[in-house]
């Protein structure tokens, strides 16, 4: 099947036919998390959106190199270059080494992404592992005259850049708007202009994360990492750069300026952005009390949540909206999504039980049309809600077949199973979850603990027969029981 994939390019503000620069190879870069806190819903949406793009591009035959970075230095609290480094601040508050903070939350992020069915990217570079590349980028921009050094820091000269190029082209604004909307700070300022952004910051004496550079001991500005690492792994011109809409300005705007100021041309062909998530109609924020981490969703452990919502329910819910529309999380909406997903999986289970009939009324033409409609939805800027609605229609038909109100030919049945496998599992990345498996695991654990308590009591009573029996039977089942000074420990070797 020939695919004409159309995607919305934020830069041109139009839908465009996707034409890779170097087919069948596709390079895509997505801004990953700043690892200073537990992953939350705001992390789930871009990860899932670009996971769908990654899966779909591969499915239609491209060889995709997907780079998603880990920001572990340089992201200051307020936008570009104000406040404290987010990771350094967390490290200071918790008396940890900054890399401990980054490592811990990177692991938490990976665990949450795996639960959500998000495939790992091809390369996951860390900003701290690419300080040399970032320093090189800053040197290039300086030598081309679009940056200046001030008190050991280096700033991008936005006004000078804007004389020749358009600063603001991605976010559709001009320099006056940016100037009028930027805050003026009291006191000394190292910048020539408020709109200038940091490429390199000199570290204050108390700042722990620092590296030597030609200008000072310091650290890179937040925007430099994506330009430097995108170019390193995908080349000076690559296909897709993605991220959340909140990154369009200033982060991606600055990335464009850095690319042009360093290499004389833009790096990215298509810019793609997912829209934001609200909770009960409100923006999500720590101060608003509606900040819910993914783990809280998975366990139901938050006052705003009626119950636990499984990772696949969250994934399905996100996919039921087009990535460019907003998504509002509420208990009602999540429960509806869980029901919808169950309907889909029930139909798939029924598919396995349906007996075909050689003279069945539903034939291969029906399935071919269904598949064509599903691809059409995906080719139209990854329209997952429309794809899901086609699958729901097919579910109705499957229910008729299961109720023996309709019949299907053997080849149509096989094709229908294959279509469901491709669209639900390969492309949407949904997998059936074992209902309540977590609770069951917890119950097993309690039962083992109980047996071991009985064994301890038997030992205390010198009832060796009982204590040996429990140990031997557990060992036969694969449980390794150890008596340590701290008490009895066990694990299941499987
Ligand atoms: Zn980025």
PDB file of N, CA, C and O and ligand atoms in Angstrom, residues 29-32 69 71 222 225-226 241 247 251-252 255, ligand 1:
ATOM      1  N   UNK A  29      13.580  14.217  16.200  1.00  0.00           N
ATOM      2  CA  UNK A  29      14.093  14.636  17.499  1.00  0.00           C
ATOM      3  C   UNK A  29      12.920  15.163  18.321  1.00  0.00           C
ATOM      4  O   UNK A  29      12.132  15.969  17.834  1.00  0.00           O
ATOM      5  N   UNK A  30      12.823  14.700  19.552  1.00  0.00           N
ATOM      6  CA  UNK A  30      11.746  15.175  20.430  1.00  0.00           C
ATOM      7  C   UNK A  30      12.355  15.604  21.760  1.00  0.00           C
ATOM      8  O   UNK A  30      13.214  14.902  22.305  1.00  0.00           O
ATOM      9  N   UNK A  31      11.925  16.761  22.250  1.00  0.00           N
ATOM     10  CA  UNK A  31      12.435  17.238  23.535  1.00  0.00           C
ATOM     11  C   UNK A  31      11.918  16.340  24.648  1.00  0.00           C
ATOM     12  O   UNK A  31      10.707  16.169  24.810  1.00  0.00           O
ATOM     13  N   UNK A  32      12.830  15.773  25.390  1.00  0.00           N
ATOM     14  CA  UNK A  32      12.465  14.857  26.470  1.00  0.00           C
ATOM     15  C   UNK A  32      12.300  15.590  27.790  1.00  0.00           C
ATOM     16  O   UNK A  32      12.230  16.820  27.831  1.00  0.00           O
ATOM     17  N   UNK A  69      15.914  13.489  24.113  1.00  0.00           N
ATOM     18  CA  UNK A  69      16.960  13.810  25.085  1.00  0.00           C
ATOM     19  C   UNK A  69      16.478  13.763  26.536  1.00  0.00           C
ATOM     20  O   UNK A  69      15.284  13.735  26.823  1.00  0.00           O
ATOM     21  N   UNK A  71      17.074  16.157  29.751  1.00  0.00           N
ATOM     22  CA  UNK A  71      17.637  17.420  30.213  1.00  0.00           C
ATOM     23  C   UNK A  71      18.052  17.258  31.666  1.00  0.00           C
ATOM     24  O   UNK A  71      17.204  17.130  32.550  1.00  0.00           O
ATOM     25  N   UNK A 222      19.752  26.374  28.404  1.00  0.00           N
ATOM     26  CA  UNK A 222      18.841  25.255  28.161  1.00  0.00           C
ATOM     27  C   UNK A 222      18.674  24.939  26.671  1.00  0.00           C
ATOM     28  O   UNK A 222      18.638  23.772  26.270  1.00  0.00           O
ATOM     29  N   UNK A 225      21.295  22.510  24.174  1.00  0.00           N
ATOM     30  CA  UNK A 225      21.463  21.057  24.127  1.00  0.00           C
ATOM     31  C   UNK A 225      20.751  20.424  22.942  1.00  0.00           C
ATOM     32  O   UNK A 225      21.297  19.548  22.277  1.00  0.00           O
ATOM     33  N   UNK A 226      19.519  20.871  22.666  1.00  0.00           N
ATOM     34  CA  UNK A 226      18.748  20.205  21.604  1.00  0.00           C
ATOM     35  C   UNK A 226      19.352  20.491  20.232  1.00  0.00           C
ATOM     36  O   UNK A 226      19.369  19.619  19.360  1.00  0.00           O
ATOM     37  N   UNK A 241      11.160  17.687  14.134  1.00  0.00           N
ATOM     38  CA  UNK A 241      11.460  18.061  15.516  1.00  0.00           C
ATOM     39  C   UNK A 241      10.123  18.239  16.214  1.00  0.00           C
ATOM     40  O   UNK A 241       9.266  18.972  15.736  1.00  0.00           O
ATOM     41  N   UNK A 247       6.601  24.414  24.299  1.00  0.00           N
ATOM     42  CA  UNK A 247       8.019  24.576  23.974  1.00  0.00           C
ATOM     43  C   UNK A 247       8.241  25.437  22.731  1.00  0.00           C
ATOM     44  O   UNK A 247       9.379  25.787  22.406  1.00  0.00           O
ATOM     45  N   UNK A 251      11.668  27.985  23.683  1.00  0.00           N
ATOM     46  CA  UNK A 251      12.667  26.938  23.447  1.00  0.00           C
ATOM     47  C   UNK A 251      12.928  26.650  21.961  1.00  0.00           C
ATOM     48  O   UNK A 251      14.065  26.739  21.488  1.00  0.00           O
ATOM     49  N   UNK A 252      11.881  26.336  21.212  1.00  0.00           N
ATOM     50  CA  UNK A 252      12.109  25.969  19.805  1.00  0.00           C
ATOM     51  C   UNK A 252      12.435  27.177  18.927  1.00  0.00           C
ATOM     52  O   UNK A 252      13.174  27.058  17.954  1.00  0.00           O
ATOM     53  N   UNK A 255      15.968  27.530  19.338  1.00  0.00           N
ATOM     54  CA  UNK A 255      16.694  26.477  18.612  1.00  0.00           C
ATOM     55  C   UNK A 255      16.857  26.848  17.142  1.00  0.00           C
ATOM     56  O   UNK A 255      17.920  26.638  16.550  1.00  0.00           O
TER      57      UNK A 255
HETATM   58 ZN1  LIG B   1      14.517  20.712  23.503  1.00  0.00          ZN
END
